[in-house]
Every structure is written in C-alpha cells, then in structure tokens.
C-alpha cells in the first residue's frame, strides 16, 4: 500500500482509505462481528486512514473503531478522521462555538481519544461556510488540543472553493469519481496550490462502479441506496452520485468497452482517481471484508494510459454529466 501526505498535516495516509459509513448500518445491517472483520482486514492490507462521522449509526461507527483499536493496535498506527455538523444539536441552524465544541467532545468520547486526528465539517449549510466564523472556532479547538487538524466534507464544488479560502484548512473531502469529474477543472488544482489534501468519497458511486449491480437491484430498507435513491432523506448527489440507479447501470455496461485487460471495473474506477495527484486518499466503504483486498490492489496498479483518461473524460461529458441530479 502506497502512502501520500495528507495536506498540511504530517500524516502519511494510505492511498486507499476505509470509509466507515456502512458500520453505522446505512448500507443495511452490519453486525459487530462483521464490523470487526472489516476493520481487521483493512489493517491487514495496511489501510491506515479510516473515515467516520458522529451520525453514522448515531456514534456506533466511531465506537466500533474505538473498540477495535483498543484491542488490536497502537493508536499511532492509524489516522482516524471523523466529522461534525449533521446531528440535530447543530444542523441546520444551531452552529455556535459552544455547540460545535460539545459535539466534537462527543466525537472524542466515542473514539476514546483526548485529541482527534482530523475533524471535518460534515456537509454543513453553505451560508455557515460563507460566514467563516466556524473556521475560527476550529482554529481555537486546535490550539486547545481538542483536535490535531481540521477539514471539511462538502457536497458541491462551490462549497469546496469556499472552504479553500481558510488558510489552515488541512483537508477537503469531496464526491469524485468517473461519474463526477468536474473537480478536475478548478477545485483539485486550487487544493494543490493551497496544500490541502483531497479525500475522495463515493469513489464507486455507491457501488455502481463495482460493475456488480443489475437492473432494479434491491437494497435493504435501512440502506440509503433504497430510501435516498431519489434524494428523499438528504442530498440526492450522495446516492449513486446523483444518477438514477438503472441509468447508472446502463452507463457502467457501456464503460466495459473501455476496461483494460485484467482489470476490474472497481479497479479502473479507483485507479482513475489515484491518477489525480491532488488526491491524498480514496475512502472506499465495504460491507464484506473480502472486498478490502480488491480495493487495496488499486494502489499497486500502474497509472492509466493518457488516451484512456481522455476517453473517460469524453464519456463523462457526453453521456454522464447531464444525468447527474442535484448541484455538482
């Protein structure tokens, strides 16, 4: 597993990280045993960057990580990033220095740490980002020793550009994949210029780019791919990257003609992201521990040919972009 520096931090993070949303049960039920197996397998494959949030199972994801880390490894072996800002105590309009600090302290308690490696604002309203005062609070929390570094997780490119105005922002988490390529034009270069590490979520577009889905695929009632497929619960762009599922499956079938020999669709999707030098880590979530090895293998693959990158860019512009719902 290759490592990259995460922005302004001194963290050396694995190119393939572990997204831990699924540990909270939002991709269907995950038992404690399954969760521990997933975490163990990630550690076995030297995936040292794990991303979670307080709203993933109302703290369950954070607590499972804390339990695993306490039993299996030294705290310095991992970089654990969490998020704050989407609980009812804060979202959508209760952001004060006191309430944000209290929420971060709750994160720290769930993770069983005194100082959190990386706290990210979790898709908070753009007007709060625009105001900018919340970044001043995060600077204070950093000085107090509550957090080592801070970043932001955003829904849109415009929100990302707002965050990049803050001089101490260490990381920016974005939706970015073969079906959501617009960040290449402006956001990624500016993040690189500002020494902000880019963390990529939804690299497989909620599983579409695994190439394993079929038309009218069914998901558990508790799975956001069921209840948020049309944006009923939160941003439509967070599920299947905003593309109607069956349309996305058709697009993946078309992509198969571009697939290099001896490479899976998931490997292509992950390698495409890693070929962007501004990216620090790609957080891929899994529901089964055996999926870890395939994700991790993308780090060892060579860069994709330039002509394939061009073909994938044209594919996005001509066939995908107009199908993405919600703001990009």
mmCIF file of N, CA, C and O in Angstrom, residues 1-4 13-17 45-47 266-267 270-271 274-275 280 282 292-303:
data_model
loop_
_atom_site.group_PDB
_atom_site.id
_atom_site.type_symbol
_atom_site.label_atom_id
_atom_site.label_comp_id
_atom_site.label_asym_id
_atom_site.label_seq_id
_atom_site.Cartn_x
_atom_site.Cartn_y
_atom_site.Cartn_z
ATOM 1 N N UNK A 1 0.836 -1.193 0.000
ATOM 2 C CA UNK A 1 0.000 0.000 0.000
ATOM 3 C C UNK A 1 0.876 1.250 0.000
ATOM 4 O O UNK A 1 1.695 1.447 0.890
ATOM 5 N N UNK A 2 0.686 2.090 -1.008
ATOM 6 C CA UNK A 2 1.446 3.333 -1.081
ATOM 7 C C UNK A 2 0.810 4.388 -0.179
ATOM 8 O O UNK A 2 -0.396 4.358 0.086
ATOM 9 N N UNK A 3 1.653 5.298 0.289
ATOM 10 C CA UNK A 3 1.213 6.359 1.191
ATOM 11 C C UNK A 3 1.350 7.720 0.517
ATOM 12 O O UNK A 3 2.207 7.914 -0.346
ATOM 13 N N UNK A 4 0.503 8.656 0.939
ATOM 14 C CA UNK A 4 0.595 10.045 0.486
ATOM 15 C C UNK A 4 0.442 10.953 1.699
ATOM 16 O O UNK A 4 -0.220 10.593 2.675
ATOM 17 N N UNK A 13 -0.865 8.874 4.842
ATOM 18 C CA UNK A 13 -2.089 8.074 4.794
ATOM 19 C C UNK A 13 -2.083 7.143 3.591
ATOM 20 O O UNK A 13 -1.500 7.451 2.540
ATOM 21 N N UNK A 14 -2.738 6.025 3.733
ATOM 22 C CA UNK A 14 -2.827 5.045 2.646
ATOM 23 C C UNK A 14 -3.619 5.615 1.481
ATOM 24 O O UNK A 14 -4.604 6.331 1.667
ATOM 25 N N UNK A 15 -3.155 5.321 0.265
ATOM 26 C CA UNK A 15 -3.856 5.817 -0.924
ATOM 27 C C UNK A 15 -5.313 5.358 -0.937
ATOM 28 O O UNK A 15 -6.206 6.101 -1.344
ATOM 29 N N UNK A 16 -5.525 4.124 -0.538
ATOM 30 C CA UNK A 16 -6.889 3.620 -0.365
ATOM 31 C C UNK A 16 -7.205 3.656 1.124
ATOM 32 O O UNK A 16 -6.516 3.029 1.934
ATOM 33 N N UNK A 17 -8.205 4.435 1.485
ATOM 34 C CA UNK A 17 -8.642 4.504 2.870
ATOM 35 C C UNK A 17 -9.884 3.654 3.066
ATOM 36 O O UNK A 17 -10.369 2.996 2.139
ATOM 37 N N UNK A 45 -4.312 -5.125 5.312
ATOM 38 C CA UNK A 45 -3.876 -4.645 3.995
ATOM 39 C C UNK A 45 -3.249 -3.253 4.077
ATOM 40 O O UNK A 45 -3.127 -2.566 3.057
ATOM 41 N N UNK A 46 -2.869 -2.862 5.287
ATOM 42 C CA UNK A 46 -2.144 -1.603 5.527
ATOM 43 C C UNK A 46 -2.941 -0.366 5.120
ATOM 44 O O UNK A 46 -2.375 0.648 4.669
ATOM 45 N N UNK A 47 -4.237 -0.461 5.240
ATOM 46 C CA UNK A 47 -5.101 0.701 5.067
ATOM 47 C C UNK A 47 -5.142 1.419 6.408
ATOM 48 O O UNK A 47 -5.792 0.955 7.356
ATOM 49 N N UNK A 266 -14.108 -1.917 -10.704
ATOM 50 C CA UNK A 266 -13.778 -1.204 -9.461
ATOM 51 C C UNK A 266 -12.332 -0.737 -9.465
ATOM 52 O O UNK A 266 -12.025 0.383 -9.040
ATOM 53 N N UNK A 267 -11.425 -1.578 -9.952
ATOM 54 C CA UNK A 267 -10.019 -1.177 -10.019
ATOM 55 C C UNK A 267 -9.826 -0.001 -10.963
ATOM 56 O O UNK A 267 -9.052 0.918 -10.686
ATOM 57 N N UNK A 270 -11.074 3.171 -9.146
ATOM 58 C CA UNK A 270 -10.179 3.620 -8.079
ATOM 59 C C UNK A 270 -8.863 4.147 -8.643
ATOM 60 O O UNK A 270 -8.338 5.168 -8.191
ATOM 61 N N UNK A 271 -8.329 3.447 -9.655
ATOM 62 C CA UNK A 271 -7.059 3.867 -10.235
ATOM 63 C C UNK A 271 -7.207 5.219 -10.933
ATOM 64 O O UNK A 271 -6.297 6.061 -10.884
ATOM 65 N N UNK A 274 -6.849 7.793 -8.286
ATOM 66 C CA UNK A 274 -5.483 7.883 -7.778
ATOM 67 C C UNK A 274 -4.527 8.530 -8.780
ATOM 68 O O UNK A 274 -3.462 9.025 -8.395
ATOM 69 N N UNK A 275 -4.880 8.544 -10.038
ATOM 70 C CA UNK A 275 -4.050 9.202 -11.040
ATOM 71 C C UNK A 275 -4.124 10.720 -10.948
ATOM 72 O O UNK A 275 -3.376 11.419 -11.649
ATOM 73 N N UNK A 280 -5.234 12.763 -1.867
ATOM 74 C CA UNK A 280 -4.428 12.132 -0.815
ATOM 75 C C UNK A 280 -4.889 10.712 -0.535
ATOM 76 O O UNK A 280 -4.068 9.809 -0.389
ATOM 77 N N UNK A 282 -8.434 7.799 -1.065
ATOM 78 C CA UNK A 282 -9.755 7.445 -1.572
ATOM 79 C C UNK A 282 -10.412 6.544 -0.533
ATOM 80 O O UNK A 282 -9.940 5.437 -0.271
ATOM 81 N N UNK A 292 -12.090 -5.813 0.658
ATOM 82 C CA UNK A 292 -10.956 -4.959 1.008
ATOM 83 C C UNK A 292 -9.772 -5.187 0.075
ATOM 84 O O UNK A 292 -9.147 -4.247 -0.421
ATOM 85 N N UNK A 293 -9.426 -6.448 -0.149
ATOM 86 C CA UNK A 293 -8.230 -6.771 -0.929
ATOM 87 C C UNK A 293 -8.306 -6.195 -2.339
ATOM 88 O O UNK A 293 -7.316 -5.665 -2.864
ATOM 89 N N UNK A 294 -9.481 -6.281 -2.965
ATOM 90 C CA UNK A 294 -9.640 -5.758 -4.318
ATOM 91 C C UNK A 294 -9.451 -4.243 -4.332
ATOM 92 O O UNK A 294 -8.758 -3.701 -5.202
ATOM 93 N N UNK A 295 -10.044 -3.557 -3.360
ATOM 94 C CA UNK A 295 -9.872 -2.111 -3.284
ATOM 95 C C UNK A 295 -8.401 -1.747 -3.086
ATOM 96 O O UNK A 295 -7.864 -0.861 -3.758
ATOM 97 N N UNK A 296 -7.757 -2.446 -2.166
ATOM 98 C CA UNK A 296 -6.364 -2.141 -1.850
ATOM 99 C C UNK A 296 -5.454 -2.360 -3.046
ATOM 100 O O UNK A 296 -4.443 -1.656 -3.215
ATOM 101 N N UNK A 297 -5.816 -3.300 -3.908
ATOM 102 C CA UNK A 297 -4.958 -3.632 -5.048
ATOM 103 C C UNK A 297 -4.794 -2.468 -6.019
ATOM 104 O O UNK A 297 -3.828 -2.409 -6.772
ATOM 105 N N UNK A 298 -5.727 -1.520 -6.008
ATOM 106 C CA UNK A 298 -5.647 -0.392 -6.938
ATOM 107 C C UNK A 298 -4.410 0.461 -6.694
ATOM 108 O O UNK A 298 -3.894 1.100 -7.611
ATOM 109 N N UNK A 299 -3.920 0.463 -5.452
ATOM 110 C CA UNK A 299 -2.738 1.252 -5.127
ATOM 111 C C UNK A 299 -1.498 0.733 -5.847
ATOM 112 O O UNK A 299 -0.586 1.508 -6.164
ATOM 113 N N UNK A 300 -1.453 -0.566 -6.088
ATOM 114 C CA UNK A 300 -0.276 -1.179 -6.716
ATOM 115 C C UNK A 300 -0.315 -1.133 -8.238
ATOM 116 O O UNK A 300 0.696 -1.414 -8.896
ATOM 117 N N UNK A 301 -1.448 -0.778 -8.812
ATOM 118 C CA UNK A 301 -1.559 -0.737 -10.268
ATOM 119 C C UNK A 301 -0.838 0.475 -10.850
ATOM 120 O O UNK A 301 -0.721 1.518 -10.196
ATOM 121 N N UNK A 302 -0.370 0.356 -12.068
ATOM 122 C CA UNK A 302 0.237 1.488 -12.752
ATOM 123 C C UNK A 302 -0.809 2.490 -13.185
ATOM 124 O O UNK A 302 -2.008 2.191 -13.246
ATOM 125 N N UNK A 303 -0.360 3.695 -13.481
ATOM 126 C CA UNK A 303 -1.275 4.737 -13.944
ATOM 127 C C UNK A 303 -1.948 4.322 -15.248
ATOM 128 O O UNK A 303 -1.364 3.605 -16.070
#
